[in-house]
CSV table of C-alpha atoms in Angstrom, one decimal:
chain,number,residue,atom,x,y,z
A,1,TYR,CA,-41.3,-173.9,-45.7
A,2,ASP,CA,-39.7,-177.0,-44.3
A,3,GLY,CA,-36.1,-176.0,-45.2
A,4,LYS,CA,-36.3,-177.2,-48.8
A,5,ASP,CA,-39.9,-176.9,-50.1
A,6,LEU,CA,-42.3,-173.9,-49.9
A,7,LYS,CA,-45.9,-174.8,-49.8
A,8,LEU,CA,-48.9,-172.6,-50.0
A,9,TYR,CA,-52.2,-173.5,-48.4
A,10,VAL,CA,-55.5,-171.7,-49.2
A,11,ASN,CA,-58.4,-172.5,-47.0
A,12,GLY,CA,-56.7,-175.5,-45.5
A,13,VAL,CA,-55.7,-177.1,-48.9
A,14,GLN,CA,-52.3,-177.0,-50.5
A,15,ASP,CA,-52.6,-174.8,-53.5
A,16,GLY,CA,-48.9,-174.8,-54.7
A,17,SER,CA,-45.5,-176.0,-54.0
A,18,VAL,CA,-42.1,-175.0,-55.2
A,19,HIS,CA,-38.5,-176.2,-54.4
A,20,ALA,CA,-36.5,-173.5,-52.8
A,21,GLY,CA,-32.9,-174.0,-53.8
A,22,PHE,CA,-31.6,-171.4,-51.4
A,23,SER,CA,-32.4,-170.3,-47.9
A,24,LEU,CA,-35.4,-168.1,-47.3
A,25,ASP,CA,-33.7,-166.5,-44.3
A,26,VAL,CA,-33.6,-162.7,-44.6
A,27,GLY,CA,-31.3,-162.3,-41.6
A,28,THR,CA,-32.2,-159.2,-39.4
A,29,ARG,CA,-34.4,-157.5,-42.1
A,30,PRO,CA,-38.1,-157.1,-41.0
A,31,LEU,CA,-40.9,-159.4,-42.1
A,32,PHE,CA,-43.5,-158.0,-44.5
A,33,ILE,CA,-46.7,-159.7,-45.4
A,34,GLY,CA,-48.1,-158.8,-49.0
A,35,THR,CA,-44.8,-157.0,-50.0
A,36,SER,CA,-41.0,-157.5,-49.9
A,37,GLY,CA,-40.7,-154.0,-48.3
A,38,GLU,CA,-38.6,-152.8,-51.2
A,39,TRP,CA,-39.5,-149.6,-53.0
A,40,PHE,CA,-39.9,-151.2,-56.5
A,41,ASP,CA,-42.1,-154.1,-55.2
A,42,GLY,CA,-45.7,-154.2,-56.2
A,43,LYS,CA,-47.8,-154.2,-53.2
A,44,LEU,CA,-50.5,-156.7,-52.6
A,45,GLN,CA,-53.9,-155.2,-53.7
A,46,GLY,CA,-56.3,-156.9,-51.3
A,47,ASP,CA,-56.7,-158.2,-47.8
A,48,VAL,CA,-54.6,-160.6,-45.8
A,49,ASN,CA,-56.5,-162.2,-42.9
A,50,GLY,CA,-55.5,-164.6,-40.1
A,51,VAL,CA,-51.7,-164.7,-40.6
A,52,THR,CA,-50.0,-167.0,-38.1
A,53,ILE,CA,-46.1,-167.6,-38.0
A,54,TYR,CA,-44.8,-170.9,-36.6
A,55,ARG,CA,-41.2,-171.8,-35.7
A,56,ARG,CA,-41.6,-175.0,-37.7
A,57,ALA,CA,-43.2,-176.5,-40.7
A,58,LEU,CA,-46.7,-177.8,-40.0
A,59,SER,CA,-48.0,-181.0,-41.5
A,60,ALA,CA,-50.8,-180.9,-44.0
A,61,GLY,CA,-53.2,-182.6,-41.5
A,62,LYS,CA,-52.3,-179.8,-38.8
A,63,ILE,CA,-53.0,-177.1,-41.3
A,64,GLN,CA,-56.3,-178.7,-42.2
A,65,SER,CA,-57.3,-179.0,-38.6
A,66,LEU,CA,-56.4,-175.4,-37.8
A,67,TYR,CA,-58.4,-174.2,-40.8
A,68,ARG,CA,-61.4,-176.2,-39.7
A,69,THR,CA,-61.3,-174.9,-36.1
A,70,GLY,CA,-60.7,-171.2,-37.2
A,71,GLY,CA,-57.0,-171.5,-36.0
A,72,LYS,CA,-58.0,-172.4,-32.5
A,73,GLY,CA,-56.3,-175.2,-30.7
A,74,ASN,CA,-52.7,-176.2,-29.7
A,75,SER,CA,-50.0,-175.6,-32.1
């Protein structure tokens, strides 16, 4: 998320993109992976592996580089 567009990368390749016409900031609420944390939310049925959170949007090249090196390297 770069402040306007949300992009999803799978195995280092962009798989989707959508314009977010609103802030994705959830304030002081906790961060959940695979669910929103709400009681009515359908939880992810599967595994999530290798999650990393950055304070900034990464370039496509940086994402591909991190994927190729297994996430190792300077961010």
